[in-house]
XYZ file of C-alpha atoms in Angstrom:
621
model
C 23.222 -9.492 23.870
C 22.476 -9.749 20.120
C 20.445 -12.921 19.542
C 20.874 -13.071 15.776
C 22.778 -16.203 14.711
C 24.974 -16.287 11.614
C 26.195 -19.349 9.727
C 29.378 -18.392 7.868
C 30.525 -20.666 5.035
C 33.764 -20.732 3.013
C 34.057 -20.428 -0.743
C 37.017 -20.852 -3.034
C 35.107 -19.353 -5.964
C 32.007 -17.231 -6.475
C 30.121 -20.235 -7.848
C 30.850 -22.257 -4.707
C 29.827 -19.236 -2.625
C 26.484 -19.058 -4.413
C 25.930 -22.737 -3.666
C 26.824 -22.178 -0.005
C 24.166 -19.459 0.133
C 21.623 -21.703 -1.584
C 22.315 -24.339 1.076
C 21.643 -21.953 3.948
C 24.690 -19.806 4.674
C 23.893 -16.408 6.178
C 27.261 -15.144 4.977
C 30.249 -16.391 3.023
C 33.913 -15.440 3.114
C 36.105 -15.403 0.048
C 39.618 -14.438 -0.957
C 40.153 -11.387 -3.134
C 42.648 -11.078 -6.002
C 45.532 -10.694 -3.518
C 46.474 -10.783 0.175
C 44.296 -13.601 1.462
C 45.550 -16.201 3.944
C 44.891 -18.815 1.236
C 47.118 -17.545 -1.550
C 45.784 -20.025 -4.122
C 42.125 -19.200 -3.447
C 41.961 -15.748 -5.039
C 39.082 -14.253 -7.020
C 38.615 -11.263 -9.277
C 36.618 -8.272 -8.073
C 34.066 -8.872 -10.844
C 33.436 -12.405 -9.550
C 33.094 -11.106 -6.002
C 30.623 -8.494 -7.228
C 28.564 -11.276 -8.803
C 28.606 -13.175 -5.506
C 27.556 -10.064 -3.559
C 24.633 -9.440 -5.915
C 23.339 -12.955 -5.265
C 23.945 -12.830 -1.499
C 22.139 -9.525 -1.018
C 18.985 -10.936 -2.566
C 18.650 -13.000 0.632
C 19.966 -10.320 2.979
C 23.118 -12.441 3.232
C 26.600 -10.983 3.458
C 29.967 -11.411 1.795
C 33.220 -11.009 3.717
C 36.478 -10.654 1.801
C 39.664 -11.961 3.336
C 42.437 -9.386 3.280
C 44.206 -11.107 6.137
C 47.884 -11.410 5.314
C 50.606 -9.131 6.609
C 51.840 -6.510 4.149
C 55.098 -4.872 3.194
C 55.144 -1.078 2.950
C 54.860 -1.335 -0.825
C 51.838 -3.639 -0.616
C 49.803 -1.531 1.804
C 48.727 0.982 -0.829
C 47.477 -1.811 -3.091
C 45.689 -3.487 -0.179
C 43.863 -0.227 0.611
C 42.921 0.119 -3.061
C 41.503 -3.410 -2.997
C 39.485 -2.511 0.088
C 37.799 0.306 -1.865
C 37.184 -1.960 -4.870
C 35.649 -4.570 -2.585
C 33.384 -1.979 -0.980
C 32.258 -0.721 -4.384
C 31.561 -4.327 -5.423
C 29.214 -4.777 -2.464
C 31.443 -6.586 0.026
C 30.028 -6.194 3.546
C 33.193 -6.624 5.631
C 36.932 -7.150 5.365
C 38.707 -9.855 7.362
C 41.953 -8.265 8.548
C 45.174 -9.276 10.299
C 47.615 -6.421 9.620
C 46.940 -3.370 11.817
C 48.802 -1.207 9.311
C 45.681 -1.344 7.158
C 43.771 0.578 9.825
C 46.165 3.500 9.271
C 45.200 3.677 5.578
C 42.333 5.487 3.901
C 39.632 2.832 4.039
C 36.034 2.925 2.822
C 33.138 2.884 5.352
C 33.153 -0.894 5.656
C 33.044 -3.207 8.660
C 36.295 -4.808 9.769
C 36.530 -8.297 11.216
C 39.571 -9.329 13.246
C 40.950 -12.508 11.680
C 41.885 -15.495 13.811
C 45.387 -14.715 12.469
C 45.366 -11.828 14.970
C 45.993 -14.441 17.707
C 43.091 -13.442 19.943
C 43.443 -15.504 23.120
C 42.756 -12.960 25.843
C 39.881 -10.759 26.921
C 42.172 -7.720 26.879
C 43.122 -8.225 23.228
C 39.502 -8.742 22.184
C 38.477 -5.562 24.018
C 41.272 -3.626 22.364
C 40.304 -4.778 18.874
C 36.691 -3.835 19.536
C 37.770 -0.403 20.760
C 39.682 0.374 17.543
C 36.716 -0.488 15.354
C 36.429 -4.223 14.736
C 32.789 -5.322 14.662
C 33.483 -9.058 14.663
C 36.209 -10.948 16.542
C 37.496 -14.403 15.560
C 39.247 -15.812 18.652
C 41.725 -18.674 18.705
C 40.267 -22.091 18.013
C 41.873 -23.340 21.235
C 39.561 -21.460 23.606
C 37.284 -23.281 26.030
C 33.613 -22.496 26.558
C 34.483 -20.628 29.752
C 37.125 -18.525 27.987
C 34.750 -17.728 25.122
C 32.052 -16.674 27.560
C 34.429 -14.426 29.486
C 35.493 -12.779 26.233
C 31.927 -12.366 25.001
C 30.763 -10.785 28.252
C 33.632 -8.288 28.138
C 32.644 -6.988 24.691
C 30.002 -4.292 24.318
C 28.978 -4.661 20.669
C 31.449 -6.756 18.671
C 30.275 -10.260 17.823
C 32.200 -13.453 18.541
C 32.813 -15.543 15.419
C 34.094 -19.058 16.122
C 35.318 -21.923 13.941
C 32.956 -24.870 14.297
C 34.143 -27.214 11.560
C 37.094 -28.055 9.340
C 40.862 -28.293 9.450
C 42.791 -27.302 12.569
C 46.215 -25.661 12.755
C 48.344 -27.177 15.509
C 49.865 -23.785 16.317
C 47.948 -20.777 17.522
C 46.879 -19.053 14.290
C 49.209 -16.231 13.349
C 51.951 -17.723 15.494
C 53.271 -20.424 13.129
C 56.578 -19.681 11.437
C 57.653 -23.248 10.566
C 56.715 -22.922 6.905
C 58.762 -19.721 6.592
C 61.671 -21.182 8.554
C 62.001 -24.421 6.588
C 60.494 -23.685 3.167
C 60.673 -19.903 2.819
C 56.866 -19.797 2.517
C 55.011 -17.593 4.981
C 51.785 -18.807 6.577
C 51.111 -15.188 7.551
C 51.267 -14.274 3.886
C 48.952 -17.034 2.672
C 51.521 -19.589 1.537
C 51.684 -22.258 4.257
C 53.665 -25.393 3.341
C 51.837 -27.410 6.043
C 54.901 -28.590 7.932
C 52.515 -29.858 10.613
C 51.144 -32.542 8.257
C 54.546 -34.239 7.791
C 55.540 -37.555 9.449
C 58.021 -37.070 12.308
C 60.336 -39.247 14.359
C 60.049 -38.251 18.022
C 63.098 -38.682 20.250
C 64.199 -37.908 23.755
C 67.156 -35.540 23.981
C 69.424 -38.544 24.701
C 68.485 -40.012 21.307
C 65.977 -42.618 22.489
C 63.257 -42.941 19.843
C 59.680 -42.817 21.109
C 57.992 -43.227 17.715
C 58.901 -43.244 14.030
C 57.235 -41.621 11.044
C 54.098 -40.539 12.865
C 52.039 -37.446 12.008
C 52.220 -36.229 15.602
C 51.484 -32.577 14.700
C 48.642 -33.336 12.282
C 45.325 -32.779 14.024
C 41.949 -34.320 13.411
C 39.337 -32.017 11.981
C 37.351 -29.634 14.146
C 33.747 -30.726 14.738
C 31.605 -28.681 17.122
C 28.268 -30.131 15.999
C 27.638 -31.440 19.514
C 28.493 -28.099 21.152
C 26.363 -25.616 19.198
C 23.941 -24.808 22.008
C 26.773 -24.528 24.531
C 28.641 -22.162 22.184
C 25.520 -20.023 21.763
C 25.124 -19.870 25.534
C 28.788 -18.860 25.778
C 28.158 -15.919 23.439
C 29.141 -17.121 19.966
C 26.924 -15.495 17.344
C 28.750 -16.344 14.112
C 29.503 -20.001 13.361
C 32.345 -20.364 10.905
C 33.067 -23.358 8.690
C 36.702 -23.696 7.567
C 37.415 -24.661 3.979
C 38.432 -22.098 1.346
C 40.389 -24.902 -0.389
C 37.501 -27.364 -0.175
C 35.420 -28.555 -3.119
C 31.779 -27.980 -3.972
C 30.394 -31.147 -2.364
C 32.136 -30.386 0.949
C 30.759 -26.847 1.095
C 27.236 -27.870 0.110
C 27.079 -30.760 2.559
C 28.694 -29.069 5.543
C 26.723 -25.848 5.138
C 23.446 -27.760 4.825
C 24.239 -29.842 7.922
C 24.918 -26.841 10.157
C 21.971 -24.889 8.692
C 19.720 -27.733 9.780
C 21.257 -27.902 13.263
C 21.058 -24.136 13.872
C 17.470 -24.050 12.583
C 16.537 -26.815 15.010
C 17.917 -24.724 17.840
C 16.048 -21.597 16.694
C 12.780 -23.546 16.430
C 12.909 -24.364 20.139
C 14.410 -21.024 21.210
C 12.264 -18.255 19.697
C 14.368 -15.566 21.358
C 16.989 -16.299 18.670
C 16.679 -15.672 14.945
C 18.487 -16.314 11.676
C 20.727 -13.600 10.230
C 19.509 -13.809 6.616
C 16.237 -14.523 4.831
C 14.917 -17.618 3.130
C 14.150 -21.232 3.857
C 16.191 -24.048 2.352
C 14.772 -27.226 0.846
C 17.274 -30.052 0.312
C 17.020 -33.139 -1.844
C 19.748 -34.998 0.047
C 20.519 -35.887 3.644
C 23.574 -33.918 4.867
C 26.142 -36.004 6.725
C 29.507 -34.817 8.007
C 30.943 -38.324 7.554
C 30.310 -38.146 3.808
C 32.653 -35.217 3.156
C 36.430 -34.924 3.523
C 37.554 -35.431 7.116
C 40.524 -36.649 9.116
C 38.403 -37.866 11.993
C 36.763 -35.518 14.476
C 37.684 -33.642 17.646
C 35.949 -30.831 19.501
C 39.482 -29.702 20.450
C 39.553 -27.606 23.661
C 35.921 -26.459 23.762
C 35.169 -28.708 26.732
C 38.736 -28.702 28.033
C 41.739 -30.731 26.906
C 40.590 -33.968 25.294
C 42.480 -37.110 24.425
C 43.530 -38.188 20.945
C 43.369 -34.925 19.057
C 45.912 -35.966 16.436
C 45.405 -37.831 13.178
C 48.775 -39.497 13.662
C 48.232 -42.307 11.143
C 47.684 -40.046 8.137
C 46.907 -36.407 7.324
C 44.757 -37.552 4.417
C 41.087 -38.423 4.197
C 41.089 -42.116 5.079
C 37.300 -42.351 5.020
C 34.832 -44.292 7.138
C 35.079 -48.028 7.802
C 32.682 -49.975 5.546
C 33.692 -53.610 6.086
C 36.460 -56.138 5.532
C 37.986 -58.281 2.787
C 36.672 -61.865 2.712
C 38.690 -63.340 -0.146
C 41.153 -62.265 -2.846
C 41.577 -63.705 -6.343
C 43.649 -62.491 -9.264
C 41.145 -60.046 -10.784
C 38.717 -59.393 -7.944
C 38.104 -59.635 -4.225
C 35.001 -59.940 -2.069
C 33.973 -57.516 0.648
C 31.772 -58.130 3.668
C 29.822 -54.893 4.099
C 26.390 -53.512 4.931
C 26.988 -50.627 2.526
C 26.128 -50.440 -1.163
C 29.247 -50.198 -3.321
C 29.429 -48.314 -6.629
C 31.647 -48.145 -9.675
C 34.179 -45.375 -9.075
C 34.148 -45.592 -5.257
C 37.476 -44.936 -3.530
C 38.545 -47.564 -0.975
C 41.448 -47.214 1.458
C 43.270 -49.379 3.998
C 46.288 -49.247 6.254
C 49.144 -51.544 5.275
C 51.158 -53.624 7.722
C 53.661 -50.746 7.913
C 50.905 -48.275 8.849
C 50.841 -46.492 5.485
C 47.523 -45.457 3.981
C 46.911 -47.117 0.612
C 43.943 -46.977 -1.690
C 42.426 -47.615 -5.089
C 39.270 -46.973 -7.131
C 36.617 -49.599 -7.758
C 36.403 -50.319 -11.478
C 33.282 -52.437 -11.107
C 31.248 -53.515 -8.078
C 28.805 -56.439 -8.266
C 26.274 -57.500 -5.641
C 26.774 -61.164 -4.689
C 24.517 -61.722 -1.710
C 23.180 -59.889 1.335
C 26.232 -58.253 2.941
C 28.640 -59.455 0.253
C 30.037 -57.655 -2.814
C 32.605 -58.598 -5.448
C 34.984 -55.788 -6.405
C 36.998 -55.570 -9.623
C 39.976 -53.221 -9.962
C 41.897 -52.029 -12.995
C 45.100 -53.691 -11.855
C 45.343 -57.341 -10.776
C 44.185 -57.578 -7.151
C 47.096 -59.843 -6.242
C 49.451 -56.972 -7.123
C 47.891 -54.552 -4.602
C 50.318 -54.659 -1.644
C 48.634 -55.542 1.634
C 45.270 -56.592 0.190
C 44.375 -59.803 2.025
C 41.465 -61.559 3.768
C 40.456 -59.934 7.035
C 41.780 -56.497 6.036
C 39.620 -53.588 7.283
C 38.466 -51.335 4.446
C 37.417 -47.680 4.491
C 35.654 -45.641 1.810
C 36.870 -42.083 1.217
C 34.913 -41.498 -1.975
C 31.294 -42.491 -2.539
C 30.909 -42.051 -6.305
C 27.117 -42.035 -6.184
C 27.090 -39.396 -3.435
C 29.585 -37.221 -5.344
C 27.460 -37.486 -8.491
C 24.384 -36.447 -6.549
C 26.207 -33.527 -4.903
C 27.371 -32.210 -8.281
C 23.735 -31.840 -9.369
C 21.148 -29.366 -8.031
C 20.760 -30.199 -4.349
C 19.042 -27.219 -2.713
C 16.413 -24.556 -3.264
C 16.291 -21.391 -1.158
C 13.104 -19.339 -1.126
C 11.845 -16.381 0.920
C 8.248 -16.853 2.129
C 6.009 -13.877 1.362
C 2.363 -12.946 1.909
C 0.411 -11.639 -1.089
C -2.820 -9.788 -0.539
C -5.211 -8.662 -3.258
C -7.932 -6.043 -2.783
C -10.481 -5.782 -5.581
C -13.209 -3.233 -6.224
C -15.111 -1.767 -9.139
C -12.278 0.652 -9.978
C -9.504 -1.964 -10.164
C -7.304 -3.881 -7.782
C -4.374 -3.444 -5.424
C -1.660 -6.067 -4.940
C 0.532 -6.048 -1.823
C 3.483 -8.332 -0.955
C 5.264 -8.536 2.422
C 8.288 -10.662 3.336
C 8.062 -10.629 7.132
C 11.286 -8.565 7.425
C 9.560 -5.150 7.154
C 9.851 -5.041 3.356
C 6.624 -4.257 1.537
C 5.675 -3.599 -2.076
C 2.340 -2.430 -3.455
C 1.011 -1.838 -6.968
C -2.330 -0.586 -8.205
C -4.178 -1.321 -11.412
C -7.096 0.935 -12.294
C -8.247 -1.121 -15.254
C -11.965 -1.671 -15.599
C -12.851 -5.116 -14.371
C -15.729 -7.151 -15.731
C -18.025 -9.189 -13.543
C -16.990 -12.796 -13.312
C -19.418 -15.307 -14.770
C -18.270 -17.884 -12.208
C -16.959 -16.159 -9.082
C -15.568 -19.311 -7.442
C -13.635 -20.292 -10.537
C -12.391 -16.734 -11.092
C -11.186 -16.539 -7.483
C -9.456 -19.896 -7.745
C -7.674 -18.858 -10.964
C -6.591 -15.524 -9.495
C -5.145 -17.075 -6.330
C -3.459 -19.809 -8.349
C -1.839 -17.209 -10.592
C -0.512 -15.253 -7.609
C 1.166 -18.381 -6.222
C 3.166 -18.957 -9.414
C 6.373 -17.154 -8.460
C 8.517 -19.256 -10.803
C 12.268 -18.693 -10.687
C 12.041 -15.745 -8.329
C 13.551 -15.846 -4.829
C 10.097 -16.056 -3.268
C 7.465 -18.586 -2.408
C 3.906 -17.612 -1.511
C 3.241 -18.778 2.025
C -0.148 -17.063 2.112
C -2.312 -15.608 -0.653
C -5.561 -13.826 0.111
C -8.303 -11.919 -1.720
C -10.518 -9.191 -0.259
C -13.505 -8.075 -2.270
C -17.267 -7.759 -2.217
C -17.611 -9.404 -5.598
C -14.968 -11.260 -7.580
C -14.145 -9.571 -10.863
C -12.654 -11.125 -13.961
C -9.074 -10.314 -15.002
C -7.375 -11.982 -17.981
C -4.576 -14.376 -16.967
C -2.011 -12.437 -19.030
C -2.828 -9.205 -17.185
C -2.720 -10.916 -13.786
C 0.634 -12.524 -14.576
C 2.114 -9.177 -15.575
C 0.853 -7.528 -12.374
C 2.380 -10.320 -10.329
C 5.737 -9.936 -12.097
C 5.660 -6.161 -11.509
C 4.863 -6.715 -7.832
C 7.742 -9.151 -7.338
C 10.172 -6.861 -9.156
C 9.156 -3.967 -6.908
C 9.592 -6.106 -3.785
C 13.059 -7.172 -4.942
C 14.082 -3.538 -5.413
C 12.626 -2.609 -2.025
C 14.638 -5.342 -0.300
C 17.902 -4.253 -1.894
C 17.263 -0.567 -1.239
C 16.909 -1.098 2.495
C 20.126 -3.019 3.142
C 21.830 -1.657 6.294
C 24.508 1.009 5.955
C 27.767 -0.209 7.478
C 29.859 2.171 9.501
C 33.562 2.834 9.120
C 35.867 1.682 11.896
C 36.494 4.254 14.585
C 39.800 5.412 16.030
C 40.721 6.097 19.644
C 43.653 6.069 22.014
C 43.059 2.653 23.619
C 46.205 1.060 25.012
C 47.431 -2.182 23.455
C 47.580 -4.878 26.183
C 51.248 -5.730 25.487
C 53.895 -3.024 25.765
C 56.955 -4.725 24.186
C 56.427 -6.482 20.846
C 58.808 -8.934 19.194
C 58.404 -10.866 15.927
C 55.246 -12.570 17.245
C 53.372 -9.293 16.590
C 53.954 -9.795 12.821
C 54.850 -6.146 12.151
C 56.063 -5.954 8.551
C 55.357 -2.354 7.557
C 55.904 1.121 8.958
C 52.189 1.898 9.349
C 51.679 -1.159 11.558
C 54.570 0.085 13.698
C 52.940 3.529 13.922
C 49.625 1.896 14.872
C 51.101 -0.017 17.807
C 53.182 2.933 19.005
C 50.081 5.132 18.840
C 48.445 2.657 21.211
C 51.308 2.522 23.683
C 53.299 -0.486 22.458
C 56.963 -0.509 21.421
C 57.937 -2.677 18.451
C 61.429 -3.936 19.146
C 61.559 -6.623 16.468
C 60.180 -6.872 12.933
C 58.171 -9.785 11.565
C 59.755 -13.215 11.262
C 59.487 -12.853 7.488
C 61.941 -9.926 7.617
C 64.601 -12.227 9.084
C 65.841 -12.814 12.624
C 69.475 -13.484 11.857
C 71.308 -16.697 12.716
C 69.573 -17.869 15.877
C 67.183 -20.325 17.506
C 63.578 -19.184 17.524
C 60.118 -20.375 18.396
C 58.424 -21.480 15.174
C 55.163 -22.730 16.739
C 53.315 -22.230 20.004
C 50.564 -24.712 20.722
C 47.974 -25.544 23.323
C 48.053 -29.047 21.880
C 50.762 -31.153 23.528
C 52.675 -34.114 22.094
C 53.414 -35.441 25.568
C 49.736 -35.501 26.470
C 48.866 -37.111 23.136
C 51.490 -39.844 23.699
C 50.340 -40.357 27.310
C 53.679 -39.207 28.750
C 52.447 -35.955 30.297
C 53.592 -35.410 33.920
C 49.960 -34.895 34.967
C 48.918 -38.158 33.336
C 51.852 -39.942 34.959
C 50.951 -38.536 38.388
C 47.434 -39.969 38.022
C 49.055 -43.367 37.402
C 51.310 -43.010 40.421
C 54.361 -42.347 38.250
C 56.724 -39.417 37.941
C 57.796 -37.981 34.596
C 59.794 -34.847 33.938
C 58.661 -32.701 30.990
C 62.045 -32.874 29.269
C 62.280 -31.530 25.705
C 61.536 -33.830 22.776
C 63.200 -33.701 19.354
C 61.062 -33.931 16.184
C 62.719 -34.898 12.891
C 61.287 -35.174 9.386
C 63.950 -35.361 6.693
C 66.071 -32.211 7.064
C 63.499 -30.577 9.326
C 64.365 -30.621 13.021
C 62.464 -28.957 15.854
C 62.721 -29.229 19.620
C 59.537 -29.275 21.678
C 59.642 -27.549 25.080
C 56.819 -27.899 27.580
C 55.383 -25.212 29.840
C 53.283 -27.397 32.139
C 52.134 -24.459 34.260
C 50.477 -22.816 31.249
C 49.821 -26.216 29.617
C 51.470 -25.126 26.351
C 54.089 -26.518 23.992
C 56.723 -24.456 22.198
C 58.501 -25.767 19.094
C 61.848 -24.151 18.434
C 64.281 -24.478 15.553
C 67.511 -22.979 14.296
C 66.828 -20.298 11.694
C 69.175 -18.242 9.548
C 68.941 -15.441 7.030
């Protein structure tokens, strides 16, 4: 099994992608001008080319998301974008629509998006057989299921989401946004129906809860499972967040770079995908960035309290409580340092998340701060003594994160050989890249050999703004000769330039996806297959599957349809699962539940044998 580990970071823009790489990402993924599963996170080809140029300096990679489903008219443009991406230096395309495989594509690697709904070994094997080099399975898989999938693959790598937002439905199988808002999640325009507050009722009308975010999940956090995921066969660790800001990407990337490096240090049989060591001037902390609370989801089996039912927003971490309230200020008991511009939040008596910014914070005494707000404190509803406060914005931390926070350098060895006829400089990076230059200039004897040697070695270490740092500098000679500093500096610059060119020239050639006659594991395909164009239909029929229904986006008529399928279960989350009841000596039937949010109405059905939940709704043309 390949023991190279890849940390894959998100980027909304090329500039954020460059920062992700500086903070230790082995690869980044980014949306192109069109057809990405985050419609509002697009980038021009010229910006992507700039990102690729930076990434390749560190032997890092850039993956472009082309992972929506296409109409027949859009396929030609998608294929054209694939060629433009390849020419710009993109290393792989992230794909959902199989129609794209029937187009004329450049010789570029293809990665199967999580939107492909990869939950079974058979589907992963099929995707590998038709040319995908990297497989992104469903986030809902357990360690055992990941391992089974990994062991069944011969060369494709498993890429797995380890951090960030979670979709409550299996990815690629959510149609709620299209059904209720006319915005397709499979075409990059999700309206996030799952983040709405719902009333939950029994079919007889009995209300179980009101205005709760029962479909809004906590954020994925696999920081405690990294070694177990590696043992299960994961080789690419993916951070979610192509809508996230710069501080989130910097912080989260740096945190997981540190954790993966710690694993590699104690397991020498594994190695990092890209080159370079990262130096940080801050302490990465997952609690400091945007989060809705944390869950490791199904990695270790079904866990309790996966939902962020109180709010889908970033409520922040608890910092203390209100001691007293006056008209213009209030005091806070806290062990934390408060800053002007901090964002504080709290839950009101009705359970709503409220918040405000600190206008001025003044230290009073150990563990006590006085906080001034722009509006009179007595007019902030719910602010009272004893109230628990959270902080969802640390102004000082944000300021620090917006400055330079990381330096990435590639260690190299520089060796100098000196003789009467001149000198030879050689640089090696430890990844089989080597550059050598020769100067045949006449060299004068040094008046002070020790000082001349010291100056020469010092000059060789000054690599400035290059991507390199000199981990070892040596000199071999019988007698140290004198070389003017200006000449030595120019030789060093020429050597580094040659090494840079050598590293770029030897980047691996990526192979085009292959084609074969492998049989698709499902023979009859309905709208869940997301077939929206004729070439996708041809693809599936070529591989033994019959498409009997077009994509949901093409319209199903006036009918009831499944709009989400989930491994997450509302009954389990509310402690009214039949299995939970049995453990308590009770008996509960898994009767359907009705979810209402404004005009949106869905009915949840429960398949206890498969431990899945299906949300259905009435849809019309």
